Amino acid sequence: MQQHDASTLHYDFRLEVDGVLKSWAVPKGPSTDPRERRLAIPTEDHPLDYADFEGVIPEGQYGAGTVVVWDRGTYENVTEKDGEIRPMAEALKQGHALFRLDGEKISGGYALQRIETGEDESWLLVKMKDDAADARRKPTSTEPQSVLTGRDLGEVAADDGDAEASS
Ligand code: MN
Protein backbone atom coordinates (compact mmCIF):
# COMPACT_ATOMS: atom_id res chain seq x y z
CA MET A 1 0.00 0.00 0.00
CA GLN A 2 1.47 3.31 -1.11
CA GLN A 3 0.45 6.72 0.09
CA HIS A 4 0.47 8.96 -2.96
CA ASP A 5 0.33 12.74 -2.88
CA ALA A 6 -0.70 13.28 -6.50
CA SER A 7 -3.36 15.72 -7.73
CA THR A 8 -5.34 14.40 -4.78
CA LEU A 9 -3.96 12.48 -1.82
CA HIS A 10 -4.84 8.78 -1.86
CA TYR A 11 -3.57 5.34 -0.99
CA ASP A 12 -2.77 2.88 -3.74
CA PHE A 13 -3.87 -0.53 -2.57
CA ARG A 14 -2.14 -3.28 -4.54
CA LEU A 15 -2.52 -7.05 -4.44
CA GLU A 16 -0.27 -9.46 -6.28
CA VAL A 17 -2.46 -11.57 -8.55
CA ASP A 18 -1.02 -13.80 -11.29
CA GLY A 19 2.24 -11.89 -11.57
CA VAL A 20 0.95 -8.32 -11.57
CA LEU A 21 -0.18 -5.84 -8.94
CA LYS A 22 -3.93 -5.36 -9.19
CA SER A 23 -4.45 -1.79 -8.01
CA TRP A 24 -7.07 0.49 -6.52
CA ALA A 25 -6.84 4.12 -5.47
CA VAL A 26 -8.43 4.51 -2.04
CA PRO A 27 -8.93 8.22 -1.29
CA LYS A 28 -9.27 7.79 2.47
CA GLY A 29 -7.02 4.76 2.80
CA PRO A 30 -7.89 1.57 4.65
CA SER A 31 -9.91 1.61 7.84
CA THR A 32 -9.65 -0.85 10.72
CA ASP A 33 -13.30 -0.18 11.60
CA PRO A 34 -15.72 -2.71 10.04
CA ARG A 35 -18.41 -0.02 9.92
CA GLU A 36 -16.31 2.15 7.59
CA ARG A 37 -16.63 1.47 3.89
CA ARG A 38 -13.79 2.93 1.89
CA LEU A 39 -14.26 3.80 -1.76
CA ALA A 40 -11.67 2.13 -3.99
CA ILE A 41 -11.30 3.12 -7.63
CA PRO A 42 -9.54 0.55 -9.84
CA THR A 43 -6.38 1.77 -11.56
CA GLU A 44 -4.06 0.08 -14.02
CA ASP A 45 -2.11 -3.06 -13.13
CA HIS A 46 1.42 -2.33 -12.01
CA PRO A 47 4.55 -4.51 -12.29
CA LEU A 48 5.49 -6.39 -9.12
CA ASP A 49 8.64 -4.39 -8.49
CA TYR A 50 6.61 -1.19 -8.24
CA ALA A 51 5.50 -2.30 -4.77
CA ASP A 52 8.78 -1.01 -3.32
CA PHE A 53 8.81 2.29 -5.17
CA GLU A 54 9.16 5.28 -2.91
CA GLY A 55 10.12 8.74 -4.08
CA VAL A 56 9.00 11.63 -6.21
CA ILE A 57 7.42 11.14 -9.65
CA PRO A 58 8.40 14.24 -11.65
CA GLU A 59 5.91 16.78 -12.96
CA GLY A 60 4.51 15.87 -16.33
CA GLN A 61 4.71 12.13 -15.72
CA TYR A 62 1.79 9.88 -14.95
CA GLY A 63 1.10 9.97 -11.21
CA ALA A 64 3.32 13.01 -10.61
CA GLY A 65 3.79 13.53 -6.89
CA THR A 66 5.31 11.90 -3.84
CA VAL A 67 4.97 8.21 -3.00
CA VAL A 68 5.55 6.60 0.40
CA VAL A 69 5.48 2.83 0.94
CA TRP A 70 2.89 3.07 3.67
CA ASP A 71 2.45 -0.63 4.37
CA ARG A 72 3.42 -3.94 2.88
CA GLY A 73 3.05 -7.61 3.57
CA THR A 74 1.40 -10.73 2.32
CA TYR A 75 -2.20 -11.76 1.90
CA GLU A 76 -4.20 -14.94 1.84
CA ASN A 77 -7.20 -15.27 -0.44
CA VAL A 78 -10.14 -16.66 1.57
CA THR A 79 -12.87 -16.09 -1.03
CA GLU A 80 -15.06 -19.17 -1.08
CA LYS A 81 -17.38 -20.57 -3.70
CA ASP A 82 -19.25 -23.80 -3.00
CA GLY A 83 -16.95 -24.56 -0.07
CA GLU A 84 -13.75 -24.11 -2.06
CA ILE A 85 -11.34 -21.24 -2.41
CA ARG A 86 -12.12 -19.30 -5.53
CA PRO A 87 -8.93 -18.12 -7.28
CA MET A 88 -8.25 -14.44 -6.73
CA ALA A 89 -8.35 -13.47 -10.40
CA GLU A 90 -11.76 -15.09 -10.71
CA ALA A 91 -13.01 -13.51 -7.48
CA LEU A 92 -12.01 -10.07 -8.72
CA LYS A 93 -13.63 -10.72 -12.08
CA GLN A 94 -16.82 -11.59 -10.20
CA GLY A 95 -16.53 -8.40 -8.17
CA HIS A 96 -16.17 -9.89 -4.72
CA ALA A 97 -13.01 -10.95 -2.91
CA LEU A 98 -12.22 -11.77 0.71
CA PHE A 99 -8.64 -11.91 1.93
CA ARG A 100 -6.52 -11.77 5.06
CA LEU A 101 -3.81 -9.16 5.11
CA ASP A 102 -0.60 -9.61 7.03
CA GLY A 103 1.02 -6.19 6.83
CA GLU A 104 3.03 -4.17 9.31
CA LYS A 105 0.15 -1.76 9.96
CA ILE A 106 -2.89 -3.42 8.47
CA SER A 107 -3.87 -7.00 9.18
CA GLY A 108 -6.82 -9.33 9.31
CA GLY A 109 -9.73 -9.88 6.99
CA TYR A 110 -10.84 -7.39 4.35
CA ALA A 111 -13.44 -7.49 1.63
CA LEU A 112 -13.33 -5.84 -1.76
CA GLN A 113 -16.79 -5.49 -3.26
CA ARG A 114 -17.50 -4.01 -6.66
CA ILE A 115 -20.42 -1.61 -6.49
CA GLU A 116 -20.33 -0.05 -9.94
CA THR A 117 -19.19 -1.37 -13.30
CA GLY A 118 -18.35 0.29 -16.60
CA GLU A 119 -16.74 3.69 -16.94
CA ASP A 120 -17.41 4.59 -13.33
CA GLU A 121 -16.28 1.24 -11.96
CA SER A 122 -15.86 1.46 -8.22
CA TRP A 123 -15.38 -0.85 -5.28
CA LEU A 124 -15.59 -0.72 -1.51
CA LEU A 125 -12.78 -1.86 0.76
CA VAL A 126 -14.19 -2.96 4.10
CA LYS A 127 -12.64 -4.44 7.22
CA MET A 128 -14.13 -7.76 8.26
CA LYS A 129 -15.06 -8.36 11.89
CA ASP A 130 -12.19 -10.20 13.53
CA ASP A 131 -9.45 -9.78 16.13
CA ALA A 132 -7.70 -7.15 14.03
CA ALA A 133 -10.82 -4.95 13.79
CA ASP A 134 -10.51 -1.79 15.86
CA ALA A 135 -12.86 1.17 15.53
CA ARG A 136 -10.53 3.49 17.46
CA ARG A 137 -7.31 2.90 15.58
CA LYS A 138 -6.74 5.43 12.81
CA PRO A 139 -3.52 4.19 11.24
CA THR A 140 -3.69 6.56 8.27
CA SER A 141 -3.50 9.50 10.72
CA THR A 142 -1.33 8.10 13.48
CA GLU A 143 1.15 6.02 11.45
CA PRO A 144 2.11 8.09 8.41
CA GLN A 145 5.69 6.81 8.17
CA SER A 146 7.06 4.64 5.42
CA VAL A 147 7.54 1.01 6.42
CA LEU A 148 10.68 1.03 4.25
CA THR A 149 12.47 4.15 5.45
CA GLY A 150 10.52 5.63 8.35
CA ARG A 151 9.99 8.85 6.42
CA ASP A 152 6.66 10.60 5.95
CA LEU A 153 5.42 12.24 2.73
CA GLY A 154 7.03 15.58 3.52
CA GLU A 155 10.40 14.00 4.24
CA VAL A 156 10.36 11.92 1.06
CA ALA A 157 9.36 15.01 -0.94
CA ALA A 158 12.20 17.00 0.63
CA ASP A 159 14.84 14.27 0.17
CA ASP A 160 13.93 12.94 -3.23
CA GLY A 161 12.44 16.13 -4.64
CA ASP A 162 15.82 17.84 -4.09
CA ALA A 163 17.68 14.91 -5.61
CA GLU A 164 15.40 15.14 -8.63
CA ALA A 165 15.90 18.89 -8.99
CA SER A 166 19.70 18.69 -8.81
CA SER A 167 20.11 15.74 -11.16
MN1 MN B 1 -1.69 6.64 -7.11
PDB file of C-alpha atoms in Angstrom, residues 83-158:
ATOM      1  CA  GLY A  83     -16.947 -24.565  -0.073  1.00  0.00           C
ATOM      2  CA  GLU A  84     -13.754 -24.112  -2.063  1.00  0.00           C
ATOM      3  CA  ILE A  85     -11.342 -21.244  -2.408  1.00  0.00           C
ATOM      4  CA  ARG A  86     -12.116 -19.299  -5.533  1.00  0.00           C
ATOM      5  CA  PRO A  87      -8.930 -18.123  -7.283  1.00  0.00           C
ATOM      6  CA  MET A  88      -8.247 -14.440  -6.727  1.00  0.00           C
ATOM      7  CA  ALA A  89      -8.353 -13.468 -10.403  1.00  0.00           C
ATOM      8  CA  GLU A  90     -11.764 -15.086 -10.708  1.00  0.00           C
ATOM      9  CA  ALA A  91     -13.011 -13.510  -7.477  1.00  0.00           C
ATOM     10  CA  LEU A  92     -12.006 -10.066  -8.721  1.00  0.00           C
ATOM     11  CA  LYS A  93     -13.626 -10.721 -12.076  1.00  0.00           C
ATOM     12  CA  GLN A  94     -16.820 -11.591 -10.199  1.00  0.00           C
ATOM     13  CA  GLY A  95     -16.532  -8.397  -8.172  1.00  0.00           C
ATOM     14  CA  HIS A  96     -16.171  -9.892  -4.716  1.00  0.00           C
ATOM     15  CA  ALA A  97     -13.007 -10.954  -2.905  1.00  0.00           C
ATOM     16  CA  LEU A  98     -12.217 -11.768   0.710  1.00  0.00           C
ATOM     17  CA  PHE A  99      -8.644 -11.910   1.933  1.00  0.00           C
ATOM     18  CA  ARG A 100      -6.520 -11.774   5.056  1.00  0.00           C
ATOM     19  CA  LEU A 101      -3.807  -9.162   5.106  1.00  0.00           C
ATOM     20  CA  ASP A 102      -0.596  -9.608   7.034  1.00  0.00           C
ATOM     21  CA  GLY A 103       1.021  -6.186   6.827  1.00  0.00           C
ATOM     22  CA  GLU A 104       3.026  -4.172   9.307  1.00  0.00           C
ATOM     23  CA  LYS A 105       0.148  -1.758   9.963  1.00  0.00           C
ATOM     24  CA  ILE A 106      -2.890  -3.420   8.473  1.00  0.00           C
ATOM     25  CA  SER A 107      -3.872  -7.001   9.180  1.00  0.00           C
ATOM     26  CA  GLY A 108      -6.816  -9.331   9.307  1.00  0.00           C
ATOM     27  CA  GLY A 109      -9.733  -9.882   6.991  1.00  0.00           C
ATOM     28  CA  TYR A 110     -10.840  -7.391   4.354  1.00  0.00           C
ATOM     29  CA  ALA A 111     -13.438  -7.491   1.628  1.00  0.00           C
ATOM     30  CA  LEU A 112     -13.327  -5.841  -1.761  1.00  0.00           C
ATOM     31  CA  GLN A 113     -16.787  -5.485  -3.260  1.00  0.00           C
ATOM     32  CA  ARG A 114     -17.497  -4.007  -6.661  1.00  0.00           C
ATOM     33  CA  ILE A 115     -20.424  -1.607  -6.486  1.00  0.00           C
ATOM     34  CA  GLU A 116     -20.333  -0.046  -9.936  1.00  0.00           C
ATOM     35  CA  THR A 117     -19.187  -1.370 -13.304  1.00  0.00           C
ATOM     36  CA  GLY A 118     -18.355   0.292 -16.601  1.00  0.00           C
ATOM     37  CA  GLU A 119     -16.738   3.686 -16.942  1.00  0.00           C
ATOM     38  CA  ASP A 120     -17.407   4.588 -13.325  1.00  0.00           C
ATOM     39  CA  GLU A 121     -16.275   1.245 -11.956  1.00  0.00           C
ATOM     40  CA  SER A 122     -15.858   1.457  -8.219  1.00  0.00           C
ATOM     41  CA  TRP A 123     -15.379  -0.845  -5.284  1.00  0.00           C
ATOM     42  CA  LEU A 124     -15.592  -0.717  -1.515  1.00  0.00           C
ATOM     43  CA  LEU A 125     -12.779  -1.859   0.762  1.00  0.00           C
ATOM     44  CA  VAL A 126     -14.190  -2.961   4.097  1.00  0.00           C
ATOM     45  CA  LYS A 127     -12.637  -4.444   7.220  1.00  0.00           C
ATOM     46  CA  MET A 128     -14.134  -7.756   8.260  1.00  0.00           C
ATOM     47  CA  LYS A 129     -15.062  -8.358  11.892  1.00  0.00           C
ATOM     48  CA  ASP A 130     -12.187 -10.202  13.529  1.00  0.00           C
ATOM     49  CA  ASP A 131      -9.450  -9.775  16.127  1.00  0.00           C
ATOM     50  CA  ALA A 132      -7.696  -7.149  14.033  1.00  0.00           C
ATOM     51  CA  ALA A 133     -10.819  -4.952  13.790  1.00  0.00           C
ATOM     52  CA  ASP A 134     -10.514  -1.790  15.864  1.00  0.00           C
ATOM     53  CA  ALA A 135     -12.863   1.171  15.534  1.00  0.00           C
ATOM     54  CA  ARG A 136     -10.532   3.489  17.463  1.00  0.00           C
ATOM     55  CA  ARG A 137      -7.314   2.898  15.576  1.00  0.00           C
ATOM     56  CA  LYS A 138      -6.742   5.432  12.813  1.00  0.00           C
ATOM     57  CA  PRO A 139      -3.521   4.194  11.243  1.00  0.00           C
ATOM     58  CA  THR A 140      -3.689   6.562   8.272  1.00  0.00           C
ATOM     59  CA  SER A 141      -3.504   9.495  10.723  1.00  0.00           C
ATOM     60  CA  THR A 142      -1.326   8.098  13.485  1.00  0.00           C
ATOM     61  CA  GLU A 143       1.149   6.023  11.452  1.00  0.00           C
ATOM     62  CA  PRO A 144       2.112   8.086   8.407  1.00  0.00           C
ATOM     63  CA  GLN A 145       5.686   6.814   8.171  1.00  0.00           C
ATOM     64  CA  SER A 146       7.065   4.642   5.417  1.00  0.00           C
ATOM     65  CA  VAL A 147       7.543   1.011   6.419  1.00  0.00           C
ATOM     66  CA  LEU A 148      10.682   1.033   4.245  1.00  0.00           C
ATOM     67  CA  THR A 149      12.472   4.148   5.454  1.00  0.00           C
ATOM     68  CA  GLY A 150      10.516   5.633   8.354  1.00  0.00           C
ATOM     69  CA  ARG A 151       9.988   8.852   6.418  1.00  0.00           C
ATOM     70  CA  ASP A 152       6.658  10.600   5.950  1.00  0.00           C
ATOM     71  CA  LEU A 153       5.424  12.236   2.727  1.00  0.00           C
ATOM     72  CA  GLY A 154       7.034  15.582   3.520  1.00  0.00           C
ATOM     73  CA  GLU A 155      10.400  14.002   4.245  1.00  0.00           C
ATOM     74  CA  VAL A 156      10.355  11.922   1.056  1.00  0.00           C
ATOM     75  CA  ALA A 157       9.359  15.011  -0.939  1.00  0.00           C
ATOM     76  CA  ALA A 158      12.200  17.002   0.628  1.00  0.00           C
TER      77      ALA A 158
END
